[in-house]
Amino acid sequence: MTDSKFSKRIKGTIRVPGDKSISHRALLLGAMAEGCTEIEGLLMAEDVQSSIHLCRSLGVEVTQSEKITWVKSKGYKNFQTVTAPIDVGNSGTTMRLGWGMLAGQAKDYTLIGDESLNNRPMARVLEPLSSMGIGWKSLAKQGCAPITLKGVDTLRPLFYRMPIPSAQVKSALILAALQAEGLSVIEEPIASRNHTEEMLPLFGGCLKVAHKQIRIEGPQSLKGTTLNIPGDFSSAAFFIVASLILPGSELILRQIGLNPTRTGLLTVIKKMGGTYQIVDEEVGMGTLKVRHTRLTGTIIKGELIPTLIDEVPIIALMATQAHGETIIADASELKVKETNRIDATVTMLQRLGANIISTEDGMVVKGPTPLHGGVVSSCGDHRIGMMLAVAQLLTSESIEIEEKEAINISYPDFFNDLDNVTEVLT
């Protein structure tokens, strides 16, 4: 594919919104803590609003200014009773971590979501929690929301070997373990995102992490704290990839979260021959400079997958413009996201002319392939929607994206920000 076939490039500087994973955890840990937690840079998106709604439903005060969010709580031992179902929208993080947060309450709570979330599996969180003494009941489809949780005021400690890596399941179990009587041990097969482990000590919590094993002695009390949330690396990924695959592109991304359990995309870029530079690095964040580079295909699998699980759709698009074959494997976790992201990614890119096929746990992509116009859909998944928006930059033909409002789940200003750094070549 020659440079002359591209009519756009990426130029400029951007600061993407606050990290979604950290925003959720800041709110929920703040709700469990006693006192006031001050959060700067909280993501103002639909997903995070679901966590705010859960906190407020439990009697926690959440107030906001343009830049600061305050969470004032009497601690998890003083959550109020809620008789009506609590609607957490499309937020799987809110629901799964919510189960852990509520496990130590000798009360019944019912959580419900939208149609998509109500079809996502919750048993893999609730079954290990059951060993701690809680009860639960699905009110519709077995193992899915709406679900009523019957918490207990004295949780038993937990010893659990996770069958597959999941930061959400792990985090839910950590929140429950904080409330249990005794030592809980959680083992991961492969290390997943560690935001909860890193943030807990900021609230005065204590845990030990070694050799993929987490040890927590409970019960513990948490105290309010002050947090500054970096830019979301998963949101930045769409701009990073656009800059790499569009000739003539150069982009600076400021204050991006650089937690190594989240930045597997950067490892993939290196494997594919891509160019980037990290400057002004602080604890957990830095500025990233990216420019267009000729990429070659690679193999992505194993322990790398949990560090880029949310970036697989945009990596697949990147692979359509790389030279050679790219294989993505061990990514079966994608089947239980907002949609089946393996099928959705492959189907939508095939509609645009990509040479891509699905496998049992991933996909195979051959490139470089010119893309063409067509009608596609986000399938109600924000990350599929943003990937398709970047794909629009690769062709002069029209691409119609249906259900693009799903992008509001994590990045309401995405299209404006993308337009601001996109130059049309004449």
XYZ file of C-alpha atoms in Angstrom:
426
model
C 0.000 0.000 0.000
C 1.614 3.283 -1.032
C 1.589 6.520 0.923
C -0.383 8.227 -1.843
C -3.435 6.137 -0.995
C -3.744 7.830 2.390
C -5.508 11.190 2.546
C -5.099 11.841 6.284
C -2.428 11.884 8.945
C -2.206 12.467 12.699
C -0.430 15.587 14.001
C -0.400 17.473 17.280
C -0.611 16.979 21.046
C -3.343 15.333 23.091
C -4.169 14.504 26.701
C -6.738 11.699 26.823
C -9.260 11.529 29.703
C -8.568 9.839 33.024
C -7.997 6.120 33.272
C -11.290 4.218 33.450
C -9.996 1.312 35.533
C -8.382 3.617 38.081
C -11.456 5.890 38.160
C -13.725 2.982 39.113
C -11.359 1.811 41.827
C -10.845 5.315 43.202
C -14.595 5.676 43.698
C -15.236 2.219 45.140
C -12.226 2.245 47.477
C -13.220 5.769 48.487
C -16.689 4.469 49.325
C -15.232 1.661 51.449
C -12.893 4.078 53.269
C -13.729 6.296 56.208
C -13.448 10.035 55.574
C -12.975 12.070 52.416
C -11.207 10.934 49.252
C -10.259 13.684 46.791
C -9.851 12.579 43.172
C -8.368 14.745 40.418
C -8.876 13.732 36.797
C -11.749 11.264 37.262
C -13.068 9.996 33.925
C -16.434 11.626 33.174
C -17.972 8.835 31.118
C -21.068 6.637 31.366
C -19.198 3.642 32.795
C -17.770 5.651 35.676
C -21.134 7.319 36.309
C -22.391 3.820 37.108
C -19.873 3.524 39.930
C -20.891 6.968 41.207
C -24.517 5.820 41.166
C -23.649 2.680 43.140
C -21.769 4.725 45.743
C -24.618 7.193 46.159
C -27.152 4.354 46.403
C -25.188 3.021 49.385
C -25.391 6.382 51.173
C -21.939 7.627 50.161
C -21.705 11.338 49.318
C -20.115 12.047 45.920
C -19.726 15.664 44.813
C -17.903 17.067 41.789
C -16.419 20.230 40.383
C -14.955 20.605 36.904
C -11.684 18.870 37.865
C -12.139 17.378 41.349
C -14.395 14.644 42.724
C -14.915 14.189 46.461
C -16.088 10.907 47.993
C -17.212 11.178 51.624
C -18.057 7.946 53.419
C -18.477 6.449 56.881
C -16.784 3.268 55.644
C -18.013 -0.050 54.307
C -19.452 -1.088 57.665
C -22.041 1.690 57.355
C -23.471 1.213 53.863
C -27.197 1.842 53.876
C -29.831 -0.747 53.028
C -31.180 -0.563 49.470
C -34.393 -2.422 48.685
C -34.734 -1.552 44.993
C -32.361 -2.975 42.368
C -29.285 -0.793 41.741
C -28.818 -0.197 37.998
C -25.147 -0.120 36.958
C -25.826 0.310 33.232
C -23.169 -1.242 31.003
C -20.391 -1.254 33.588
C -19.031 -4.737 34.198
C -16.354 -3.260 36.453
C -18.972 -1.645 38.702
C -20.980 -4.845 38.935
C -18.108 -7.270 39.510
C -16.203 -5.094 41.984
C -19.535 -4.191 43.554
C -20.112 -7.820 44.524
C -16.808 -7.856 46.400
C -17.504 -4.528 48.066
C -20.945 -5.686 49.272
C -19.965 -9.216 50.322
C -19.398 -8.235 53.957
C -22.836 -6.661 54.402
C -25.439 -8.691 56.298
C -28.038 -7.340 53.867
C -29.509 -8.168 50.483
C -28.505 -6.110 47.453
C -29.706 -6.565 43.883
C -27.586 -5.301 40.986
C -28.942 -5.040 37.463
C -27.448 -3.772 34.208
C -28.439 -3.010 30.652
C -29.251 -5.767 28.167
C -25.588 -6.303 27.291
C -24.348 -6.491 30.884
C -27.231 -8.746 31.918
C -25.899 -11.336 29.465
C -22.319 -11.276 30.728
C -21.193 -14.036 33.143
C -21.051 -13.146 36.834
C -20.750 -16.630 38.349
C -16.967 -16.566 38.071
C -16.984 -13.759 40.645
C -19.836 -15.000 42.812
C -18.775 -18.646 43.050
C -15.463 -17.907 44.843
C -17.304 -15.353 46.996
C -19.732 -18.128 47.950
C -16.849 -19.979 49.618
C -16.560 -16.958 51.924
C -20.161 -17.420 53.081
C -22.262 -15.204 50.811
C -25.396 -16.353 49.013
C -26.637 -15.218 45.632
C -29.496 -15.815 43.230
C -29.948 -14.956 39.571
C -33.380 -13.455 38.945
C -33.419 -14.261 35.231
C -30.690 -16.065 33.243
C -28.610 -18.340 35.502
C -25.236 -16.852 36.384
C -26.165 -13.451 34.966
C -27.705 -10.244 36.329
C -30.044 -9.204 37.721
C -28.628 -10.961 40.777
C -29.473 -10.613 44.445
C -26.472 -10.988 46.749
C -27.008 -12.079 50.345
C -23.974 -10.800 52.201
C -22.784 -11.817 55.669
C -21.270 -9.713 58.432
C -18.527 -12.282 59.091
C -16.843 -13.416 55.891
C -14.615 -16.482 55.916
C -11.115 -16.008 54.470
C -10.515 -17.207 50.933
C -7.933 -19.405 49.240
C -8.566 -19.273 45.512
C -6.580 -20.197 42.418
C -8.019 -18.242 39.514
C -8.500 -20.461 36.429
C -7.998 -17.552 34.030
C -6.488 -14.094 34.609
C -9.054 -11.359 35.226
C -8.328 -8.052 36.920
C -12.031 -7.543 37.669
C -12.491 -10.919 39.368
C -9.228 -10.517 41.276
C -10.191 -7.028 42.427
C -13.631 -8.167 43.603
C -12.007 -10.885 45.704
C -9.516 -8.396 47.160
C -12.348 -6.071 48.218
C -14.121 -8.984 49.897
C -10.911 -10.219 51.558
C -10.482 -6.825 53.214
C -13.667 -7.579 55.144
C -12.951 -11.242 55.998
C -11.750 -12.652 59.316
C -8.262 -14.043 58.703
C -5.769 -14.556 55.891
C -7.026 -14.728 52.302
C -4.820 -15.909 49.440
C -5.539 -15.278 45.744
C -3.358 -16.843 43.035
C -3.285 -15.797 39.374
C -2.116 -18.042 36.529
C -0.772 -14.963 34.729
C -0.398 -11.489 36.209
C -3.262 -9.166 35.228
C -3.770 -5.430 35.777
C -2.652 -4.524 39.293
C -4.368 -1.171 39.864
C -6.236 -2.429 42.926
C -3.046 -3.772 44.512
C -1.212 -0.506 43.851
C -4.032 1.739 45.057
C -4.973 -0.116 48.232
C -1.930 1.048 50.260
C -2.840 4.665 49.416
C -6.013 4.079 51.451
C -4.052 2.566 54.339
C -4.725 -1.011 53.254
C -2.136 -3.768 53.515
C -1.469 -6.709 51.221
C 1.515 -8.740 50.085
C 2.113 -9.635 46.444
C 4.730 -12.176 45.396
C 4.978 -14.739 42.595
C 1.449 -14.056 41.296
C 0.061 -14.634 44.799
C -1.802 -11.987 46.801
C -2.095 -12.337 50.583
C -4.511 -10.178 52.597
C -5.089 -10.305 56.343
C -8.536 -9.057 57.286
C -10.543 -7.311 58.412
C -9.013 -3.958 57.582
C -10.241 -0.377 57.793
C -9.455 2.082 55.004
C -8.966 5.845 55.226
C -9.757 8.523 52.651
C -6.864 9.828 50.564
C -5.925 12.110 47.640
C -5.489 10.726 44.111
C -4.437 12.078 40.711
C -5.611 9.882 37.835
C -3.403 9.598 34.721
C -4.689 9.502 31.156
C -6.215 6.179 30.134
C -3.703 4.083 28.183
C -6.501 2.074 26.569
C -8.028 5.300 25.227
C -4.597 6.516 24.120
C -4.079 3.264 22.203
C -6.371 4.364 19.366
C -4.317 7.518 18.791
C -1.040 5.621 19.151
C -2.018 3.112 16.472
C -3.435 5.793 14.149
C -0.101 7.618 14.352
C 1.865 4.460 13.575
C -0.118 3.377 10.512
C -0.796 6.716 8.796
C 2.246 7.993 6.852
C 3.566 11.393 7.917
C 1.997 11.178 11.375
C 3.613 12.440 14.585
C 1.759 12.728 17.892
C 2.552 13.668 21.487
C 0.345 12.125 24.201
C 0.764 13.814 27.593
C 0.352 12.335 31.085
C -0.522 8.823 29.926
C -0.727 6.023 32.465
C 2.252 3.692 32.017
C 1.532 0.905 34.482
C 3.418 -2.081 32.965
C 0.426 -4.384 33.521
C -1.487 -2.161 31.060
C 1.080 -1.293 28.380
C 1.480 -4.554 26.481
C 0.652 -2.617 23.298
C 4.047 -0.916 23.564
C 5.727 -4.327 23.691
C 3.816 -5.358 20.569
C 4.806 -2.153 18.786
C 8.467 -2.914 19.474
C 8.021 -6.495 18.227
C 6.494 -5.096 15.022
C 9.310 -2.589 14.496
C 7.358 0.486 15.572
C 8.847 3.695 16.903
C 7.889 5.600 20.055
C 9.617 7.526 22.825
C 8.685 8.019 26.500
C 9.702 11.361 28.047
C 8.873 13.302 31.236
C 8.267 10.003 33.028
C 6.891 10.157 36.565
C 5.559 7.429 38.851
C 2.956 5.590 36.801
C 2.690 8.111 33.960
C 4.644 9.917 31.272
C 4.520 11.617 27.879
C 4.577 9.421 24.788
C 5.857 10.511 21.381
C 4.761 8.378 18.420
C 5.398 8.614 14.687
C 4.590 6.582 11.595
C 6.695 3.456 11.119
C 6.718 0.507 8.733
C 5.401 -2.441 10.774
C 5.864 -6.187 10.373
C 3.619 -8.998 11.587
C 4.248 -10.788 14.868
C 2.847 -13.357 17.325
C 0.968 -12.107 20.393
C 0.120 -14.676 23.055
C 0.688 -15.972 26.569
C 1.560 -13.636 29.425
C 1.436 -10.631 27.098
C -2.339 -10.968 26.546
C -3.602 -9.720 29.956
C -1.497 -6.565 29.533
C -3.292 -5.625 26.291
C -6.643 -7.396 26.479
C -8.633 -4.203 25.815
C -6.335 -3.199 22.948
C -6.824 -6.325 20.816
C -9.386 -4.692 18.440
C -7.060 -1.778 17.629
C -4.052 -4.132 17.430
C -6.013 -6.140 14.848
C -6.513 -2.976 12.799
C -2.815 -2.169 13.140
C -2.011 -5.673 11.882
C -4.029 -5.074 8.690
C -1.431 -2.427 7.766
C 1.628 -4.435 8.869
C 3.713 -6.506 6.467
C 3.193 -10.228 6.957
C 1.103 -12.332 9.296
C 0.050 -11.409 12.830
C -1.314 -14.108 15.137
C -3.223 -13.269 18.331
C -3.817 -16.253 20.650
C -4.787 -17.023 24.274
C -7.356 -14.206 24.198
C -10.548 -16.148 25.007
C -11.317 -13.552 27.721
C -12.466 -11.324 24.838
C -15.548 -13.502 24.403
C -17.051 -12.170 27.663
C -16.480 -8.441 27.196
C -19.224 -5.973 26.181
C -19.620 -8.240 23.172
C -17.667 -11.200 21.844
C -14.745 -9.018 20.786
C -13.079 -11.745 18.756
C -16.117 -12.229 16.525
C -16.998 -8.526 16.424
C -13.468 -7.422 15.504
C -13.069 -10.025 12.774
C -16.537 -9.524 11.292
C -16.319 -5.729 11.140
C -12.806 -5.666 9.666
C -13.778 -8.283 7.084
C -16.595 -5.964 5.980
C -13.958 -3.318 5.269
C -11.780 -5.670 3.218
C -9.294 -6.878 5.821
C -7.650 -10.289 5.450
C -8.536 -11.575 8.916
C -10.015 -14.791 10.333
C -11.040 -15.805 13.829
C -9.653 -18.727 15.810
C -10.887 -20.378 18.993
C -8.951 -17.954 21.193
C -7.935 -15.120 18.905
C -7.398 -14.229 15.262
C -4.974 -14.277 12.338
C -4.377 -11.138 10.258
C -2.427 -10.799 7.009
C -1.273 -7.459 5.674
C -0.826 -4.899 4.437
C -4.375 -4.681 3.101
C -6.132 -1.613 1.674
C -9.433 -1.025 3.435
C -12.589 0.179 1.726
C -15.874 1.708 2.794
C -18.909 -0.074 4.143
C -21.533 -0.268 6.857
C -20.221 -1.541 10.186
C -21.343 -1.526 13.804
C -19.785 -1.063 17.198
C -21.995 -3.975 18.316
C -22.662 -1.872 21.400
C -18.973 -2.060 22.349
C -17.062 1.189 22.857
C -13.684 -0.250 21.896
C -15.004 -1.750 18.654
C -16.551 1.636 17.859
C -13.299 3.541 18.409
C -11.320 1.002 16.372
C -13.717 1.494 13.458
C -13.383 5.285 13.772
C -9.622 4.913 13.276
C -10.272 2.590 10.333
C -12.174 5.464 8.696
C -8.867 7.332 8.408
C -7.411 4.589 6.206
C -9.792 5.017 3.269
C -11.302 7.856 1.274
C -14.500 5.842 0.945
C -17.394 6.273 3.370
C -17.601 4.071 6.447
C -20.895 4.228 8.311
C -20.608 3.198 11.974
C -23.855 2.087 13.546
C -24.329 2.265 17.351
C -21.381 4.636 17.656
C -22.979 6.140 20.764
C -21.482 3.163 22.637
C -18.206 5.115 22.643
C -19.720 7.365 25.331
C -19.248 4.486 27.770
C -15.563 5.356 28.111
C -14.732 8.403 25.946
C -17.549 10.910 25.248
C -15.222 13.387 23.471
C -13.443 10.788 21.344
C -14.608 12.024 17.947
C -13.792 15.655 18.781
C -10.326 14.716 20.022
C -9.672 12.560 16.959
C -10.770 15.382 14.642
C -8.478 17.828 16.444
C -5.353 15.795 15.655
C -6.371 14.645 12.157
C -4.997 16.555 9.164
C -6.548 16.152 5.725
C -3.875 16.077 3.000
C -4.428 18.023 -0.198
